[in-house]
Amino acid sequence: MEVIVCRTADEVAEVAAAKVARVCRDVGPGVVIGVATGSSPVALYESLAQRVKDGRLDMSKASAFALDEYVGLPPGHPESYAEVIRQTVTEPLRMTPALVHTPNGFAENIEQAALDYEQAIVDAGGVDVQILGIGSNGHIGFNEPTSSLASRTRIKTLTATTRQDNARFFDSIDDVPHHCLTQGLGTIMDAHEVVLVAQGVHKADAIAALVEGPVTARWPGSVLQLHAHATVVVDLAAASKLELRDYYVQTYAEKPSWQRFDAR
Ligand code: F6R
C-alpha cells in the first residue's frame, strides 16, 4: 500500500487525479474507472475534468461503474447516486452516458439487479482503477462494519452513523434511505488499482485502522491491505492518527523519479 500524506485537501485532489489520469492514459481510450460519490472525490473529479477540457485526457470511450446506489430513490431523484454521478463525473469528464453505470436501486428485484451489476463489470473487462472515499466508520462503498471481506454486490442496511453523515445532502434525516445496493469488498478488491482519498480529522480513525490496524471486517477499509496496488492519499488532518506518518512522508519525498505518476 502506498500512503501519500499531502499538506492540503487541494493537494490530495491533484495527486490522486494525477494517479488516476496516469492509469487512464496507460490503459487507453477504453479504460474502465470505478467511481465513488460523496464529498471526498469531488475535487479529484474537477481536476480530471480540467485535463479533459485542456485536451490532456479523453474519456469519451471510457466506461464507469459507480460503487453504490440508495435503494428506493426513483430515477432522477437529485440525491440518487445516478444523478450525482451524472453531474460530477459523466458531464464534466465528457463521458458517454450509456457507458456510465450505477446499480439499479429502484429495481423490483434487487437481488437480480445486484447480479446484473456484477455481470456488467465482468462484461466490461473489470475495473482498471477504482476511486474510493471512506466513511468515518471505515466503510468503503457502503460496506458497513462487519461486511464480509469477500462480499459481492448486494443490498446493505446503512448504519445510523452513515445516515447521519449523509443527512447533509437531504432535507431531513428522515429522508435518507435505510438501504443501499453496493459493490462488495470482494468486488472492489478485483479492481486492478485502487486510489482512496480522505480529508479531515473526522476520517483520522478510519484511515489509521485502514493503513495500520489489523485486517478486520470491523473496519472494512482495512481489506485494502491485501490489495496489490492500493494508493491512499490523505491530508494532514486525516493522517493525524497514523503512527508511521513520518515514514510515509519520507517515502513519497524519496520516490524515484521514474516511479512518479507524472513521469510521463
Ligand atoms: C460513496 C461511497 C462512500 C463514501 C463515504 C465517504 O459512493 O462509496 O463510501 O465514499 O461515505 O463519504 P464522503 O466523501 O461524503 O465523506
GROMACS .gro file of C-alpha atoms and ligand atoms in nm:
model
  280
    1MET     CA    1   0.000   0.000   0.000
    2GLU     CA    2   0.131   0.345  -0.086
    3VAL     CA    3   0.031   0.616   0.161
    4ILE     CA    4   0.071   0.975   0.044
    5VAL     CA    5   0.032   1.249   0.302
    6CYS     CA    6  -0.048   1.589   0.149
    7ARG     CA    7  -0.042   1.928   0.320
    8THR     CA    8  -0.387   2.033   0.194
    9ALA     CA    9  -0.710   1.890   0.058
   10ASP     CA   10  -0.633   2.057  -0.278
   11GLU     CA   11  -0.306   1.868  -0.297
   12VAL     CA   12  -0.492   1.542  -0.220
   13ALA     CA   13  -0.712   1.603  -0.524
   14GLU     CA   14  -0.418   1.689  -0.751
   15VAL     CA   15  -0.204   1.391  -0.651
   16ALA     CA   16  -0.494   1.145  -0.673
   17ALA     CA   17  -0.610   1.287  -1.008
   18ALA     CA   18  -0.256   1.255  -1.145
   19LYS     CA   19  -0.255   0.889  -1.043
   20VAL     CA   20  -0.597   0.817  -1.198
   21ALA     CA   21  -0.510   1.008  -1.517
   22ARG     CA   22  -0.188   0.810  -1.546
   23VAL     CA   23  -0.381   0.480  -1.536
   24CYS     CA   24  -0.635   0.614  -1.789
   25ARG     CA   25  -0.360   0.708  -2.032
   26ASP     CA   26  -0.169   0.382  -1.980
   27VAL     CA   27  -0.478   0.164  -2.034
   28GLY     CA   28  -0.603   0.368  -2.330
   29PRO     CA   29  -0.939   0.502  -2.455
   30GLY     CA   30  -1.146   0.204  -2.333
   31VAL     CA   31  -1.034   0.239  -1.971
   32VAL     CA   32  -1.287   0.133  -1.706
   33ILE     CA   33  -1.298   0.352  -1.396
   34GLY     CA   34  -1.479   0.288  -1.070
   35VAL     CA   35  -1.633   0.598  -0.916
   36ALA     CA   36  -1.737   0.692  -0.563
   37THR     CA   37  -1.988   0.959  -0.471
   38GLY     CA   38  -1.981   1.180  -0.160
   39SER     CA   39  -1.765   1.484  -0.090
   40SER     CA   40  -1.420   1.325  -0.086
   41PRO     CA   41  -1.359   1.276  -0.461
   42VAL     CA   42  -1.534   1.593  -0.585
   43ALA     CA   43  -1.212   1.797  -0.627
   44LEU     CA   44  -1.040   1.495  -0.782
   45TYR     CA   45  -1.315   1.481  -1.048
   46GLU     CA   46  -1.275   1.856  -1.106
   47SER     CA   47  -0.904   1.807  -1.161
   48LEU     CA   48  -0.971   1.526  -1.411
   49ALA     CA   49  -1.231   1.745  -1.583
   50GLN     CA   50  -0.969   2.017  -1.624
   51ARG     CA   51  -0.744   1.767  -1.803
   52VAL     CA   52  -1.034   1.672  -2.033
   53LYS     CA   53  -1.100   2.040  -2.105
   54ASP     CA   54  -0.732   2.103  -2.182
   55GLY     CA   55  -0.724   1.804  -2.420
   56ARG     CA   56  -0.478   1.613  -2.198
   57LEU     CA   57  -0.730   1.336  -2.130
   58ASP     CA   58  -1.005   1.187  -2.346
   59MET     CA   59  -1.272   0.989  -2.159
   60SER     CA   60  -1.527   0.970  -2.442
   61LYS     CA   61  -1.476   0.594  -2.490
   62ALA     CA   62  -1.416   0.514  -2.123
   63SER     CA   63  -1.667   0.328  -1.904
   64ALA     CA   64  -1.751   0.395  -1.542
   65PHE     CA   65  -1.913   0.193  -1.265
   66ALA     CA   66  -2.043   0.363  -0.952
   67LEU     CA   67  -1.980   0.189  -0.622
   68ASP     CA   68  -2.330   0.212  -0.487
   69GLU     CA   69  -2.683   0.347  -0.501
   70TYR     CA   70  -2.958   0.411  -0.249
   71VAL     CA   71  -3.247   0.166  -0.258
   72GLY     CA   72  -3.586   0.318  -0.327
   73LEU     CA   73  -3.499   0.659  -0.473
   74PRO     CA   74  -3.676   0.698  -0.808
   75PRO     CA   75  -3.472   0.764  -1.125
   76GLY     CA   76  -3.388   1.134  -1.150
   77HIS     CA   77  -3.405   1.194  -0.772
   78PRO     CA   78  -3.144   1.467  -0.711
   79GLU     CA   79  -2.972   1.267  -0.435
   80SER     CA   80  -2.972   0.937  -0.623
   81TYR     CA   81  -2.615   0.843  -0.698
   82ALA     CA   82  -2.702   0.801  -1.066
   83GLU     CA   83  -2.786   1.172  -1.071
   84VAL     CA   84  -2.484   1.273  -0.862
   85ILE     CA   85  -2.251   1.075  -1.091
   86ARG     CA   86  -2.411   1.233  -1.398
   87GLN     CA   87  -2.340   1.580  -1.261
   88THR     CA   88  -1.997   1.524  -1.109
   89VAL     CA   89  -1.846   1.264  -1.345
   90THR     CA   90  -2.030   1.193  -1.671
   91GLU     CA   91  -2.086   1.552  -1.784
   92PRO     CA   92  -1.764   1.720  -1.661
   93LEU     CA   93  -1.547   1.434  -1.794
   94ARG     CA   94  -1.745   1.433  -2.120
   95MET     CA   95  -1.809   1.060  -2.087
   96THR     CA   96  -2.065   0.873  -2.298
   97PRO     CA   97  -2.376   0.837  -2.076
   98ALA     CA   98  -2.450   0.482  -2.197
   99LEU     CA   99  -2.107   0.375  -2.072
  100VAL     CA  100  -2.161   0.506  -1.719
  101HIS     CA  101  -2.333   0.260  -1.487
  102THR     CA  102  -2.493   0.273  -1.142
  103PRO     CA  103  -2.656  -0.017  -0.956
  104ASN     CA  104  -3.033  -0.011  -1.004
  105GLY     CA  105  -3.159   0.066  -0.655
  106PHE     CA  106  -3.513   0.113  -0.787
  107ALA     CA  107  -3.536  -0.238  -0.940
  108GLU     CA  108  -3.829  -0.458  -0.843
  109ASN     CA  109  -3.589  -0.746  -0.800
  110ILE     CA  110  -3.293  -0.607  -0.605
  111GLU     CA  111  -3.111  -0.941  -0.586
  112GLN     CA  112  -3.121  -0.972  -0.965
  113ALA     CA  113  -3.008  -0.612  -1.004
  114ALA     CA  114  -2.703  -0.693  -0.789
  115LEU     CA  115  -2.618  -0.997  -1.003
  116ASP     CA  116  -2.667  -0.796  -1.322
  117TYR     CA  117  -2.430  -0.528  -1.194
  118GLU     CA  118  -2.156  -0.779  -1.117
  119GLN     CA  119  -2.200  -0.924  -1.467
  120ALA     CA  120  -2.185  -0.582  -1.631
  121ILE     CA  121  -1.849  -0.516  -1.463
  122VAL     CA  122  -1.717  -0.852  -1.586
  123ASP     CA  123  -1.852  -0.785  -1.938
  124ALA     CA  124  -1.667  -0.452  -1.944
  125GLY     CA  125  -1.342  -0.636  -1.865
  126GLY     CA  126  -1.320  -0.536  -1.498
  127VAL     CA  127  -1.234  -0.205  -1.333
  128ASP     CA  128  -0.889  -0.065  -1.417
  129VAL     CA  129  -0.884   0.198  -1.146
  130GLN     CA  130  -1.129   0.232  -0.858
  131ILE     CA  131  -1.166   0.571  -0.690
  132LEU     CA  132  -1.272   0.544  -0.325
  133GLY     CA  133  -1.365   0.761  -0.029
  134ILE     CA  134  -1.403   0.621   0.321
  135GLY     CA  135  -1.677   0.665   0.580
  136SER     CA  136  -1.593   0.785   0.931
  137ASN     CA  137  -1.682   0.432   1.045
  138GLY     CA  138  -1.438   0.276   0.796
  139HIS     CA  139  -1.683   0.172   0.524
  140ILE     CA  140  -1.576   0.171   0.160
  141GLY     CA  141  -1.858   0.164  -0.089
  142PHE     CA  142  -2.142   0.110   0.156
  143ASN     CA  143  -1.977  -0.196   0.305
  144GLU     CA  144  -2.056  -0.116   0.664
  145PRO     CA  145  -1.860  -0.263   0.956
  146THR     CA  146  -1.880  -0.645   0.970
  147SER     CA  147  -1.934  -0.672   0.594
  148SER     CA  148  -1.781  -0.991   0.460
  149LEU     CA  149  -1.434  -0.924   0.325
  150ALA     CA  150  -1.533  -1.147   0.029
  151SER     CA  151  -1.870  -0.983  -0.036
  152ARG     CA  152  -2.010  -0.908  -0.382
  153THR     CA  153  -2.270  -0.651  -0.492
  154ARG     CA  154  -2.575  -0.680  -0.266
  155ILE     CA  155  -2.823  -0.490  -0.053
  156LYS     CA  156  -2.691  -0.346   0.276
  157THR     CA  157  -2.856  -0.168   0.566
  158LEU     CA  158  -2.697   0.170   0.631
  159THR     CA  159  -2.574   0.232   0.986
  160ALA     CA  160  -2.714   0.520   1.191
  161THR     CA  161  -2.370   0.689   1.159
  162THR     CA  162  -2.377   0.674   0.780
  163ARG     CA  163  -2.734   0.801   0.761
  164GLN     CA  164  -2.639   1.086   0.996
  165ASP     CA  165  -2.321   1.163   0.790
  166ASN     CA  166  -2.527   1.174   0.468
  167ALA     CA  167  -2.822   1.367   0.611
  168ARG     CA  168  -2.650   1.690   0.495
  169PHE     CA  169  -2.747   1.605   0.136
  170PHE     CA  170  -3.119   1.566   0.222
  171ASP     CA  171  -3.384   1.798   0.367
  172SER     CA  172  -3.407   1.586   0.680
  173ILE     CA  173  -3.251   1.268   0.817
  174ASP     CA  174  -3.591   1.101   0.777
  175ASP     CA  175  -3.545   1.131   0.400
  176VAL     CA  176  -3.215   0.935   0.400
  177PRO     CA  177  -3.285   0.582   0.273
  178HIS     CA  178  -3.217   0.291   0.509
  179HIS     CA  179  -3.081   0.059   0.240
  180CYS     CA  180  -2.838   0.066  -0.048
  181LEU     CA  181  -2.705  -0.156  -0.322
  182THR     CA  182  -2.327  -0.162  -0.301
  183GLN     CA  183  -2.038  -0.332  -0.468
  184GLY     CA  184  -1.894  -0.579  -0.218
  185LEU     CA  185  -1.546  -0.570  -0.072
  186GLY     CA  186  -1.459  -0.864  -0.297
  187THR     CA  187  -1.586  -0.667  -0.598
  188ILE     CA  188  -1.375  -0.364  -0.503
  189MET     CA  189  -1.071  -0.586  -0.446
  190ASP     CA  190  -1.099  -0.713  -0.806
  191ALA     CA  191  -1.015  -0.366  -0.942
  192HIS     CA  192  -0.665  -0.358  -1.086
  193GLU     CA  193  -0.573  -0.038  -0.897
  194VAL     CA  194  -0.747   0.149  -0.617
  195VAL     CA  195  -0.700   0.512  -0.522
  196LEU     CA  196  -0.860   0.620  -0.194
  197VAL     CA  197  -0.884   0.983  -0.086
  198ALA     CA  198  -0.967   1.119   0.260
  199GLN     CA  199  -0.961   1.466   0.408
  200GLY     CA  200  -1.034   1.598   0.755
  201VAL     CA  201  -0.987   1.490   1.113
  202HIS     CA  202  -1.321   1.304   1.117
  203LYS     CA  203  -1.156   1.045   0.889
  204ALA     CA  204  -0.841   1.002   1.104
  205ASP     CA  205  -0.960   0.694   1.296
  206ALA     CA  206  -1.080   0.522   0.978
  207ILE     CA  207  -0.751   0.596   0.799
  208ALA     CA  208  -0.541   0.471   1.093
  209ALA     CA  209  -0.746   0.149   1.101
  210LEU     CA  210  -0.723   0.107   0.722
  211VAL     CA  211  -0.348   0.159   0.698
  212GLU     CA  212  -0.207   0.036   1.028
  213GLY     CA  213  -0.477  -0.168   1.203
  214PRO     CA  214  -0.541  -0.538   1.169
  215VAL     CA  215  -0.733  -0.657   0.860
  216THR     CA  216  -1.080  -0.684   1.005
  217ALA     CA  217  -1.442  -0.664   0.896
  218ARG     CA  218  -1.487  -0.424   1.190
  219TRP     CA  219  -1.303  -0.164   0.974
  220PRO     CA  220  -1.391  -0.269   0.619
  221GLY     CA  221  -1.136  -0.038   0.450
  222SER     CA  222  -0.858  -0.244   0.611
  223VAL     CA  223  -0.917  -0.512   0.345
  224LEU     CA  224  -0.716  -0.286   0.111
  225GLN     CA  225  -0.402  -0.401   0.294
  226LEU     CA  226  -0.448  -0.718   0.087
  227HIS     CA  227  -0.468  -0.526  -0.243
  228ALA     CA  228  -0.152  -0.534  -0.454
  229HIS     CA  229  -0.196  -0.183  -0.599
  230ALA     CA  230  -0.365   0.041  -0.342
  231THR     CA  231  -0.281   0.410  -0.306
  232VAL     CA  232  -0.417   0.609  -0.011
  233VAL     CA  233  -0.397   0.988  -0.046
  234VAL     CA  234  -0.477   1.189   0.267
  235ASP     CA  235  -0.435   1.538   0.406
  236LEU     CA  236  -0.254   1.611   0.732
  237ALA     CA  237  -0.576   1.602   0.937
  238ALA     CA  238  -0.683   1.261   0.804
  239ALA     CA  239  -0.325   1.137   0.859
  240SER     CA  240  -0.310   1.269   1.215
  241LYS     CA  241  -0.352   0.927   1.383
  242LEU     CA  242  -0.101   0.739   1.166
  243GLU     CA  243   0.188   0.615   1.381
  244LEU     CA  244   0.425   0.590   1.085
  245ARG     CA  245   0.327   0.919   0.923
  246ASP     CA  246   0.686   1.046   0.903
  247TYR     CA  247   0.788   0.732   0.717
  248TYR     CA  248   0.513   0.780   0.455
  249VAL     CA  249   0.619   1.143   0.405
  250GLN     CA  250   0.983   1.037   0.366
  251THR     CA  251   0.894   0.755   0.124
  252TYR     CA  252   0.699   0.988  -0.103
  253ALA     CA  253   0.972   1.256  -0.095
  254GLU     CA  254   1.233   0.996  -0.188
  255LYS     CA  255   1.024   0.823  -0.456
  256PRO     CA  256   1.244   0.758  -0.762
  257SER     CA  257   1.155   0.995  -1.045
  258TRP     CA  258   1.067   0.709  -1.283
  259GLN     CA  259   0.804   0.593  -1.033
  260ARG     CA  260   0.619   0.923  -1.006
  261PHE     CA  261   0.270   0.942  -1.158
  262ASP     CA  262   0.356   1.246  -1.365
  263ALA     CA  263   0.678   1.088  -1.500
  264ARG     CA  264   0.529   1.099  -1.848
  265F6R     C1  265  -1.997   0.671  -0.185
  265F6R     C2  266  -1.925   0.575  -0.105
  265F6R     C3  267  -1.889   0.602   0.037
  265F6R     C4  268  -1.823   0.737   0.059
  265F6R     C5  269  -1.800   0.759   0.208
  265F6R     C6  270  -1.737   0.894   0.236
  265F6R     O1  271  -2.016   0.622  -0.315
  265F6R     O2  272  -1.897   0.474  -0.155
  265F6R     O3  273  -1.801   0.501   0.083
  265F6R     O4  274  -1.702   0.741  -0.010
  265F6R     O5  275  -1.921   0.751   0.275
  265F6R     O6  276  -1.827   0.995   0.204
  265F6R     P1  277  -1.779   1.147   0.197
  265F6R     O7  278  -1.679   1.152   0.087
  265F6R     O8  279  -1.901   1.226   0.165
  265F6R     O9  280  -1.719   1.177   0.329
   0.00000   0.00000   0.00000
